[in-house]
Amino acid sequence: MEKEDLKNKITELLPSATFEEGEWLTVNVEAKDWPAFAQQLRNDDSLFFNYLFCLTCIDWKTHLTMVYHLSSTRYRYNIVVKSKLDRNHPEIETASKIWKTAEFHEREVYEMFGVNFINHPDLRLLILPDGWEGKKPLLKDFEDPVNMIRL
Amino acid sequence: MYRQTEIISDDSESPSPGGFGEAGDLIINVGPQHPATHGVLHLVITLNGETIKKVEPHLGYIHRSIEKMCESLTYRQFIYVTSRMDYLSAHINNHACALCVEKGLQLEIPHRAQVVRVLLDELTRIASHELWWGALAMDVGAFTPFFHAFRERETINDIMEETCGARLTMNYFVPGGLMADIHPNFQKRVKEFISLYKLKIKEYDELITGNIIFQNRMKNVGYLSAEDAISYGCSGPTARGSGLSCDIRKLYPYEVYDKISFNEVIENGGDSFARYMVRIKEMNESIKIIEQLIDNIPEGDFQAKTKVVLKLPKGEFYSRVETARGELGVFIVSEGGTTPYRIKFRSPGFSNLSALDHMARGSKLGDLIAMMGTLDLVIPDIDR
């Protein structure tokens, strides 16, 4: 399937999706559409995106963007899914029920950006030590008086 | 959180991390200072008798926030930090970063640099697998292999020292090619290494692979099915031991990997022994790649002409390479400046570790070491 066919197929599944140019097809979805859309991406036989190889978040100062890099081990195509989140109350449904690797990656995003993953089985700090709840080191306005890294 | 070793009683307030476990279960800590974790990995394990009910990794003992640090470093500077992630495949980390910056700049690098990069990547892969092999054998109780492995690894380190100026945290790959040309002795010494290696690899099999005690420790331990390997995002030898084809060098070739012949090693066992065999066979494939290229290093520049200050255009760039541990992804978000706006390292160890809990449940505590050994975890790579 070419990029264009993939685009048509996704428009069929989710008419509200918008697209961006890039190395791989980039799809913008709304956070409320994400859970159902993720299920379709994983379970649709002609898409079969079963391999989540990267999950991260970007702080744009006005909003946060979740970025999911997906790949299909059957058809070998890649796709990027993005979802814009409110910076003050970032919330999105967890993907860990569909791709188990998301459990760890989402815990990392939770502690670094403060994104709340709804229905996540075990949303706790993973890398940061106890007592760091509430401070989000990878946000652009993060200031720490003791451990600030300035280069 | 570090927990005292305790037996959960009926009136415990928090039974175990994550509310798991029942009265009578034992909670123990493995690490952060434990020889078998090869670094500062901390596992809180819930045991019933000697059977593992849950393994919960606690990370961050060597977290340096490399992603945040890179946001204030220029595209020439940030590569040096990445050698300190997966320090056993420093070259390959640098390679991923250099590729990503080159992708952004749409830079074509000289053929000579491409070939040397591949050569050094494969030498690094062998060195990394050698260390893994020695350390794994030591984990399961055999001390001698460690010295054998280090004897050969030392030869590679000497080659690296001569050409790159460092033995472990090399910074030889820069955007545009190589930092300097290879040492005049490079070809001669690599050939010496190949003949030495071919002599010694037989010893490896005699010492360990065919050893019945070792096989019993490895077989049917830490089973991971192909579906789970995909779901947990496993990559590299860990996933290939479960029959999943995921070698980035084959699937998304970079540099000259599409022009040379080598096999992707896949084993279908899914247990620790399958993962062991993948790495042993991979070393032989790496030797095959080196043999094809060592006499064919083209003449020419070792670096493309680049501007002094690199500026990536606005956009997002992703590069993937195959390190000794699996797929390393570098995701750069650029706003058009001299530093990345956001950078994400998708490290292979992080995803591979997430499968450990699933693999370990229901098996004995002693087997956990054999599982961790064949996951080939490097902790700075997981924590970043």
Coordinates of C-alpha atoms in Angstrom, one line a residue:
Chain A
M1 CA 0.0 0.0 0.0
E2 CA 1.4 3.4 -0.9
K3 CA 1.2 6.5 1.2
E4 CA -1.7 7.8 -0.8
D5 CA -3.7 4.6 -0.3
L6 CA -2.9 4.6 3.4
K7 CA -4.2 8.1 3.6
N8 CA -7.5 7.2 1.9
K9 CA -8.0 4.2 4.1
I10 CA -7.5 6.3 7.2
T11 CA -9.8 9.0 6.0
E12 CA -12.4 6.3 5.5
L13 CA -11.9 5.2 9.1
L14 CA -11.7 8.6 10.7
P15 CA -13.0 11.4 8.5
S16 CA -12.0 14.1 11.0
A17 CA -8.3 13.1 10.7
T18 CA -5.9 15.7 9.2
F19 CA -2.6 14.9 7.6
E20 CA 0.9 16.4 7.6
E21 CA 3.8 16.0 5.2
G22 CA 6.8 14.1 6.5
E23 CA 9.0 11.1 5.9
W24 CA 6.1 8.9 7.0
L25 CA 2.4 9.6 6.8
T26 CA 1.5 11.8 9.8
V27 CA -2.1 11.7 11.1
N28 CA -3.5 14.3 13.5
V29 CA -6.3 13.0 15.7
E30 CA -8.3 14.4 18.5
A31 CA -7.7 13.0 21.9
K32 CA -11.3 11.8 22.2
D33 CA -11.0 9.9 18.9
W34 CA -7.7 8.2 19.9
P35 CA -9.0 5.1 21.7
A36 CA -11.3 3.9 19.0
F37 CA -8.8 4.9 16.2
A38 CA -6.0 3.0 18.0
Q39 CA -8.1 -0.1 18.1
Q40 CA -8.8 0.2 14.4
L41 CA -5.2 0.7 13.5
R42 CA -4.2 -2.4 15.4
N43 CA -7.0 -4.7 14.5
D44 CA -7.9 -3.7 10.9
D45 CA -6.6 -6.5 8.7
S46 CA -5.4 -4.2 5.9
L47 CA -3.5 -1.9 8.4
F48 CA -2.4 -4.1 11.2
F49 CA -0.1 -1.6 13.0
N50 CA 1.0 -4.0 15.7
Y51 CA 4.4 -2.6 16.6
L52 CA 4.6 0.7 18.6
F53 CA 8.2 1.6 18.4
C54 CA 8.2 5.0 19.8
L55 CA 5.9 7.0 22.1
T56 CA 6.7 10.5 23.2
C57 CA 5.4 13.9 23.9
I58 CA 6.5 17.4 22.8
D59 CA 5.9 20.6 24.8
W60 CA 4.9 23.4 22.4
K61 CA 4.5 25.9 25.3
T62 CA 0.8 26.5 24.3
H63 CA -0.1 22.8 24.1
L64 CA 1.4 19.4 24.3
T65 CA 1.5 16.9 21.4
M66 CA 1.5 13.2 21.9
V67 CA 3.5 11.4 19.2
Y68 CA 3.0 7.7 18.4
H69 CA 5.3 6.0 15.9
L70 CA 3.6 2.8 14.7
S71 CA 4.8 0.1 12.3
S72 CA 3.3 -3.0 10.9
T73 CA 5.3 -6.2 11.0
R74 CA 3.1 -7.7 8.3
Y75 CA 3.1 -5.0 5.7
R76 CA 6.1 -3.0 6.8
Y77 CA 4.7 0.4 6.6
N78 CA 5.1 3.1 9.2
I79 CA 2.8 5.8 10.4
V80 CA 3.0 8.6 12.9
V81 CA -0.1 9.6 14.9
K82 CA -0.2 12.9 16.8
S83 CA -2.7 14.2 19.2
K84 CA -2.9 17.7 20.6
L85 CA -3.5 18.0 24.4
D86 CA -4.5 20.8 26.6
R87 CA -1.3 21.9 28.5
N88 CA -3.0 22.6 31.8
H89 CA -5.0 19.4 32.0
P90 CA -3.3 17.0 29.6
E91 CA -5.4 13.8 29.4
I92 CA -5.6 11.0 26.9
E93 CA -6.7 7.3 26.9
T94 CA -3.9 4.8 27.5
A95 CA -2.6 2.7 24.6
S96 CA -1.2 0.1 27.0
K97 CA -4.2 -2.2 26.5
I98 CA -3.4 -2.4 22.8
W99 CA 0.4 -2.2 22.7
K100 CA 1.9 -3.4 26.0
T101 CA 5.1 -1.5 25.5
A102 CA 3.1 1.7 26.0
E103 CA 2.8 1.0 29.7
F104 CA 6.4 1.9 30.3
H105 CA 6.6 4.7 27.8
E106 CA 3.4 6.3 29.2
R107 CA 4.8 6.2 32.7
E108 CA 7.8 8.0 31.4
V109 CA 5.7 10.6 29.7
Y110 CA 3.5 10.9 32.8
E111 CA 6.5 11.8 35.0
M112 CA 8.3 14.0 32.5
F113 CA 5.3 15.9 31.1
G114 CA 2.5 15.2 33.5
V115 CA 0.2 13.7 31.0
N116 CA -2.6 11.8 32.7
F117 CA -3.3 8.5 30.9
I118 CA -6.8 7.4 31.5
N119 CA -7.2 3.7 32.5
H120 CA -3.5 3.1 32.7
P121 CA -3.0 0.1 34.9
D122 CA -0.1 1.4 37.0
L123 CA 0.5 5.1 36.5
R124 CA 3.4 5.9 38.9
L125 CA 6.9 7.4 38.7
L126 CA 9.3 5.1 36.8
I127 CA 12.6 6.9 36.4
L128 CA 12.4 9.9 38.8
P129 CA 12.8 9.2 42.6
D130 CA 10.0 9.5 45.1
G131 CA 9.0 13.1 45.9
W132 CA 9.1 14.3 42.3
E133 CA 5.4 14.1 41.8
G134 CA 4.2 17.4 40.3
K135 CA 7.5 18.6 38.9
K136 CA 7.7 17.9 35.2
P137 CA 11.3 18.1 34.1
L138 CA 10.9 18.0 30.3
L139 CA 8.4 20.8 30.2
K140 CA 10.0 23.9 28.7
D141 CA 9.3 26.1 31.8
F142 CA 10.7 23.7 34.3
E143 CA 13.0 25.3 36.8
D144 CA 14.7 23.5 39.6
P145 CA 16.8 25.6 42.0
V146 CA 19.1 22.7 42.9
N147 CA 19.6 20.4 40.0
M148 CA 19.1 22.7 37.0
I149 CA 21.3 21.7 34.1
R150 CA 22.5 24.7 32.2
L151 CA 24.9 24.3 29.4
Chain B
M1 CA 11.2 3.0 46.2
Y2 CA 13.6 0.8 48.0
R3 CA 11.7 -1.7 50.2
Q4 CA 12.9 -3.7 53.2
T5 CA 12.8 -7.4 52.6
E6 CA 9.6 -8.4 54.2
I7 CA 6.9 -11.1 54.3
I8 CA 3.5 -9.6 53.7
S9 CA 1.3 -10.1 56.7
D10 CA -2.5 -9.9 56.9
D11 CA -2.4 -6.4 58.3
S12 CA 0.1 -4.9 55.9
E13 CA -1.1 -1.5 54.8
S14 CA 0.3 -1.6 51.3
P15 CA 0.8 -5.2 50.4
S16 CA 3.3 -4.7 47.7
P17 CA 4.1 -2.1 45.0
G18 CA 1.1 -1.6 42.8
G19 CA -1.1 -3.4 45.4
F20 CA 0.0 -6.8 44.2
G21 CA 0.6 -9.8 46.3
E22 CA -1.1 -11.5 49.2
A23 CA -0.3 -12.6 52.7
G24 CA 2.7 -14.9 52.9
D25 CA 4.4 -13.5 49.9
L26 CA 7.9 -12.3 50.2
I27 CA 9.2 -9.0 48.8
I28 CA 12.9 -8.8 48.0
N29 CA 15.1 -6.3 46.2
V30 CA 17.6 -7.2 43.6
G31 CA 19.9 -4.3 43.0
P32 CA 20.6 -1.4 42.6
Q33 CA 24.0 -2.8 43.5
H34 CA 23.9 -6.4 42.3
P35 CA 26.5 -7.9 40.1
A36 CA 24.0 -9.7 37.9
T37 CA 22.2 -6.5 36.9
H38 CA 25.3 -5.2 35.3
G39 CA 24.7 -1.7 36.5
V40 CA 22.3 0.2 38.7
L41 CA 19.1 -1.6 37.9
H42 CA 16.7 -2.1 40.8
L43 CA 14.1 -4.8 40.8
V44 CA 11.5 -5.3 43.4
I45 CA 10.4 -8.9 43.3
T46 CA 7.3 -10.4 44.8
L47 CA 7.9 -14.1 45.5
N48 CA 5.8 -17.0 46.6
G49 CA 8.2 -19.5 47.9
E50 CA 10.8 -19.4 45.1
T51 CA 8.3 -18.6 42.4
I52 CA 8.2 -15.1 40.9
K53 CA 4.8 -13.5 41.1
K54 CA 5.9 -10.0 39.9
V55 CA 9.1 -8.2 38.9
E56 CA 8.9 -4.5 39.1
P57 CA 11.9 -2.5 37.7
H58 CA 12.8 0.8 39.3
L59 CA 14.9 2.9 37.0
G60 CA 16.6 6.2 37.2
Y61 CA 19.7 5.4 39.3
I62 CA 21.8 6.6 36.4
H63 CA 19.3 9.0 34.8
R64 CA 21.1 12.1 33.5
S65 CA 18.2 13.6 31.6
I66 CA 20.1 13.4 28.3
E67 CA 17.0 14.4 26.4
K68 CA 16.8 17.7 28.3
M69 CA 20.5 18.3 28.1
C70 CA 20.5 17.9 24.3
E71 CA 17.9 20.7 24.0
S72 CA 20.6 23.2 24.9
L73 CA 23.4 21.6 22.9
T74 CA 24.1 22.3 19.2
Y75 CA 23.8 19.6 16.5
R76 CA 27.6 19.2 16.6
Q77 CA 27.8 18.9 20.4
F78 CA 24.9 16.6 21.3
I79 CA 26.4 13.6 19.7
Y80 CA 29.1 13.4 22.3
V81 CA 26.5 12.9 25.1
T82 CA 24.9 10.0 23.2
S83 CA 28.1 7.8 23.5
R84 CA 27.3 7.7 27.2
M85 CA 23.9 6.1 26.7
D86 CA 24.7 2.6 25.5
Y87 CA 28.4 2.8 26.2
L88 CA 29.0 -0.7 24.7
S89 CA 27.9 0.5 21.3
A90 CA 29.0 4.1 21.4
H91 CA 29.7 4.2 17.7
I92 CA 26.3 3.0 16.8
N93 CA 24.6 5.6 19.0
N94 CA 26.7 8.3 17.3
H95 CA 25.7 6.8 14.0
A96 CA 22.0 7.2 14.7
C97 CA 22.4 10.8 15.7
A98 CA 24.7 11.6 12.7
L99 CA 22.2 10.0 10.4
C100 CA 19.3 12.0 11.8
V101 CA 21.2 15.3 11.4
E102 CA 22.2 14.3 7.9
K103 CA 18.6 13.5 7.0
G104 CA 17.6 17.0 8.2
L105 CA 20.4 18.6 6.2
Q106 CA 19.9 16.3 3.2
L107 CA 23.5 15.7 3.2
E108 CA 25.2 13.0 1.1
I109 CA 28.2 11.6 2.8
P110 CA 31.3 10.3 1.0
H111 CA 31.4 6.6 0.2
R112 CA 34.6 6.1 2.2
A113 CA 33.0 7.4 5.3
Q114 CA 30.0 5.1 4.8
V115 CA 32.2 2.0 4.5
V116 CA 34.3 2.9 7.5
R117 CA 31.2 3.6 9.5
V118 CA 29.8 0.2 8.8
L119 CA 33.1 -1.4 9.6
L120 CA 33.3 0.3 12.9
D121 CA 29.7 -0.5 13.7
E122 CA 30.3 -4.2 13.1
L123 CA 33.5 -4.2 15.2
T124 CA 31.5 -2.5 18.0
R125 CA 28.8 -5.1 17.7
I126 CA 31.3 -7.9 18.1
A127 CA 32.9 -6.2 21.0
S128 CA 29.6 -5.7 22.7
H129 CA 28.5 -9.3 22.1
E130 CA 31.8 -10.5 23.4
L131 CA 31.3 -8.7 26.7
W132 CA 27.7 -9.9 26.9
W133 CA 28.9 -13.5 26.3
G134 CA 31.5 -13.3 29.1
A135 CA 29.2 -11.6 31.5
L136 CA 26.3 -14.0 30.8
A137 CA 28.5 -17.0 31.5
M138 CA 29.7 -15.4 34.7
D139 CA 26.1 -14.8 35.7
V140 CA 25.2 -18.4 35.4
G141 CA 28.3 -19.6 37.2
A142 CA 31.2 -20.0 34.7
F143 CA 34.1 -17.7 35.4
T144 CA 36.6 -18.7 32.7
P145 CA 34.7 -17.4 29.6
F146 CA 34.9 -13.9 30.9
F147 CA 38.7 -13.9 30.4
H148 CA 38.4 -15.5 27.0
A149 CA 35.9 -12.8 25.9
F150 CA 38.0 -10.0 27.2
R151 CA 41.1 -11.2 25.4
E152 CA 39.4 -10.8 22.0
R153 CA 37.6 -7.7 23.0
E154 CA 40.9 -6.1 24.0
T155 CA 42.1 -6.5 20.4
I156 CA 39.0 -4.5 19.1
N157 CA 39.6 -1.9 21.8
D158 CA 43.1 -1.4 20.6
I159 CA 41.9 -0.9 17.0
M160 CA 39.4 1.7 18.3
E161 CA 42.1 3.4 20.4
E162 CA 44.4 3.8 17.4
T163 CA 41.7 5.1 15.0
C164 CA 39.3 6.9 17.3
G165 CA 41.5 7.9 20.2
A166 CA 39.3 6.2 22.8
R167 CA 38.5 2.7 23.9
L168 CA 35.0 2.9 25.2
T169 CA 33.2 6.2 24.7
M170 CA 34.3 7.0 21.2
N171 CA 33.1 10.1 19.3
Y172 CA 34.3 9.4 15.8
F173 CA 31.1 9.9 13.8
V174 CA 30.1 13.4 13.1
P175 CA 27.4 14.9 10.9
G176 CA 28.9 14.7 7.4
G177 CA 31.2 11.7 7.9
L178 CA 34.0 10.9 10.2
M179 CA 36.0 13.1 12.5
A180 CA 39.3 12.0 11.1
D181 CA 40.7 9.6 8.6
I182 CA 41.4 6.0 9.7
H183 CA 44.8 5.1 11.0
P184 CA 47.2 3.7 8.4
N185 CA 47.4 0.4 10.5
F186 CA 43.6 0.0 10.5
Q187 CA 43.2 -2.5 7.7
K188 CA 46.2 -4.6 8.8
R189 CA 45.0 -4.8 12.4
V190 CA 41.4 -5.6 11.5
K191 CA 42.6 -8.5 9.4
E192 CA 44.8 -9.7 12.2
F193 CA 41.7 -9.6 14.4
I194 CA 39.6 -11.6 11.9
S195 CA 42.2 -14.4 11.8
L196 CA 42.5 -14.4 15.6
Y197 CA 38.7 -14.4 16.0
K198 CA 38.2 -17.3 13.7
L199 CA 40.7 -19.3 15.7
K200 CA 39.0 -18.5 19.0
I201 CA 35.3 -18.7 18.2
K202 CA 35.6 -22.5 18.3
E203 CA 36.7 -22.3 21.9
Y204 CA 33.5 -20.4 22.7
D205 CA 31.3 -23.2 21.5
E206 CA 33.5 -25.8 23.2
L207 CA 33.5 -24.0 26.5
I208 CA 29.9 -22.9 26.8
T209 CA 27.4 -23.6 23.9
G210 CA 27.7 -27.3 24.0
N211 CA 28.0 -27.5 27.8
I212 CA 25.1 -29.5 29.2
I213 CA 25.0 -27.5 32.5
F214 CA 24.8 -24.3 30.6
Q215 CA 22.1 -25.6 28.2
N216 CA 20.0 -26.7 31.2
R217 CA 20.3 -23.3 32.7
M218 CA 19.2 -21.6 29.4
K219 CA 16.7 -23.9 27.7
N220 CA 13.0 -23.3 28.4
V221 CA 13.8 -20.3 30.5
G222 CA 12.2 -16.9 30.0
Y223 CA 9.9 -17.8 27.1
L224 CA 8.8 -14.9 25.0
S225 CA 6.4 -15.5 22.1
A226 CA 6.6 -13.6 18.9
E227 CA 3.3 -11.9 19.6
D228 CA 4.5 -10.7 23.0
A229 CA 7.8 -9.6 21.5
I230 CA 5.9 -7.4 19.1
S231 CA 3.5 -6.1 21.7
Y232 CA 6.2 -5.2 24.2
G233 CA 8.1 -3.4 21.4
C234 CA 11.2 -5.7 21.7
S235 CA 13.8 -5.5 19.1
G236 CA 17.3 -6.7 18.3
P237 CA 18.5 -10.2 19.3
T238 CA 15.8 -10.3 22.0
A239 CA 13.0 -10.2 19.5
R240 CA 14.9 -12.3 16.8
G241 CA 15.2 -15.1 19.4
S242 CA 11.4 -15.2 19.3
G243 CA 11.3 -15.5 15.5
L244 CA 10.5 -11.9 14.7
S245 CA 12.3 -10.4 11.7
C246 CA 13.3 -7.0 12.9
D247 CA 16.8 -6.2 11.8
I248 CA 16.9 -2.6 10.8
R249 CA 20.0 -3.2 8.7
K250 CA 17.8 -5.5 6.5
L251 CA 14.4 -3.8 6.7
Y252 CA 15.4 -0.2 6.4
P253 CA 19.0 -0.3 5.1
Y254 CA 21.3 2.6 5.8
E255 CA 24.8 3.4 4.5
V256 CA 26.1 0.4 2.5
Y257 CA 24.1 -2.4 4.3
D258 CA 22.0 -3.0 1.2
K259 CA 25.1 -3.6 -1.0
I260 CA 26.6 -6.4 1.1
S261 CA 25.5 -9.9 1.7
F262 CA 24.8 -11.1 5.2
N263 CA 22.0 -13.0 6.9
E264 CA 19.5 -11.9 9.4
V265 CA 19.8 -14.4 12.3
I266 CA 16.5 -15.6 13.5
E267 CA 15.8 -18.4 16.0
N268 CA 12.4 -19.6 16.8
G269 CA 12.9 -21.0 20.3
G270 CA 11.8 -17.9 22.2
D271 CA 13.7 -18.9 25.3
S272 CA 17.1 -17.8 26.7
F273 CA 19.0 -20.3 24.7
A274 CA 17.5 -19.0 21.4
R275 CA 18.5 -15.5 22.3
Y276 CA 22.0 -16.8 23.2
M277 CA 22.3 -18.5 19.8
V278 CA 21.2 -15.4 17.9
R279 CA 24.0 -13.3 19.4
I280 CA 26.6 -16.0 18.8
K281 CA 25.6 -16.3 15.2
E282 CA 25.4 -12.6 14.8
M283 CA 29.1 -12.3 15.7
N284 CA 29.8 -14.5 12.7
E285 CA 27.6 -12.5 10.4
S286 CA 29.5 -9.3 11.5
I287 CA 32.8 -11.0 10.7
K288 CA 31.3 -11.7 7.2
I289 CA 30.4 -8.1 6.7
I290 CA 33.9 -6.9 7.9
E291 CA 35.6 -9.4 5.5
Q292 CA 33.6 -8.0 2.5
L293 CA 34.5 -4.4 3.3
I294 CA 38.0 -4.4 4.7
D295 CA 39.8 -4.7 1.4
N296 CA 37.3 -2.4 -0.4
I297 CA 37.5 0.8 1.5
P298 CA 37.3 3.4 -1.3
E299 CA 39.7 6.2 -1.6
G300 CA 38.3 9.8 -1.2
D301 CA 37.2 12.2 1.4
F302 CA 36.3 11.1 4.9
Q303 CA 33.9 14.0 5.5
A304 CA 31.5 15.9 3.4
K305 CA 31.8 19.7 3.3
T306 CA 29.5 21.2 5.9
K307 CA 28.8 24.6 7.4
V308 CA 30.5 25.4 10.7
V309 CA 27.2 26.1 12.3
L310 CA 24.6 23.5 11.5
K311 CA 20.9 24.5 11.3
L312 CA 18.2 22.0 10.7
P313 CA 15.1 23.1 8.8
K314 CA 11.9 23.3 10.7
G315 CA 10.4 19.8 10.9
E316 CA 10.6 16.4 12.4
F317 CA 13.3 13.8 11.7
Y318 CA 13.5 10.2 12.7
S319 CA 16.4 7.8 12.1
R320 CA 16.7 4.2 13.2
V321 CA 19.7 2.0 13.4
E322 CA 20.4 -1.5 14.7
T323 CA 22.6 -1.4 17.8
A324 CA 24.0 -4.5 19.5
R325 CA 20.9 -4.5 21.6
G326 CA 18.2 -3.6 19.1
E327 CA 16.6 -0.7 17.4
L328 CA 17.8 2.7 18.4
G329 CA 15.6 5.6 17.2
V330 CA 16.5 9.2 17.3
F331 CA 13.6 11.6 16.9
I332 CA 14.5 15.3 16.5
V333 CA 12.0 18.1 16.4
S334 CA 13.5 21.2 15.0
E335 CA 12.3 24.7 15.0
G336 CA 15.0 25.8 12.6
G337 CA 17.5 26.8 15.2
T338 CA 21.0 25.5 16.0
T339 CA 19.8 23.3 18.8
P340 CA 17.0 20.7 18.8
Y341 CA 13.7 21.8 20.1
R342 CA 13.0 18.4 21.4
I343 CA 14.9 15.2 21.1
K344 CA 13.8 11.7 22.0
F345 CA 15.9 8.6 22.1
R346 CA 14.0 5.4 21.7
S347 CA 16.4 3.1 23.4
P348 CA 16.2 -0.7 22.7
G349 CA 16.9 -1.6 26.4
F350 CA 13.9 0.3 27.7
S351 CA 11.4 -1.6 25.6
N352 CA 13.2 -4.9 26.1
L353 CA 13.1 -4.5 29.8
S354 CA 9.4 -3.9 29.8
A355 CA 9.0 -7.5 28.7
L356 CA 10.9 -8.8 31.7
D357 CA 7.9 -8.9 34.1
H358 CA 5.9 -10.9 31.6
M359 CA 8.8 -13.4 31.0
A360 CA 9.7 -13.9 34.6
R361 CA 6.2 -14.6 36.1
G362 CA 5.9 -18.1 37.2
S363 CA 9.5 -19.1 36.9
K364 CA 12.1 -19.6 39.7
L365 CA 14.2 -16.8 41.1
G366 CA 17.4 -18.4 40.0
D367 CA 16.2 -18.3 36.4
L368 CA 15.7 -14.5 36.5
I369 CA 19.5 -14.0 36.2
A370 CA 19.6 -16.1 33.1
M371 CA 16.7 -14.1 31.6
M372 CA 18.3 -10.8 32.4
G373 CA 21.6 -12.0 31.0
T374 CA 20.1 -12.8 27.6
L375 CA 18.1 -9.5 27.5
D376 CA 21.6 -7.9 27.4
L377 CA 20.6 -4.9 29.4
V378 CA 22.8 -1.9 29.6
I379 CA 21.4 0.4 32.3
P380 CA 22.6 3.8 31.0
D381 CA 20.9 3.0 27.8
I382 CA 17.6 2.4 29.7
D383 CA 17.7 5.4 31.9
R384 CA 19.3 7.9 29.5

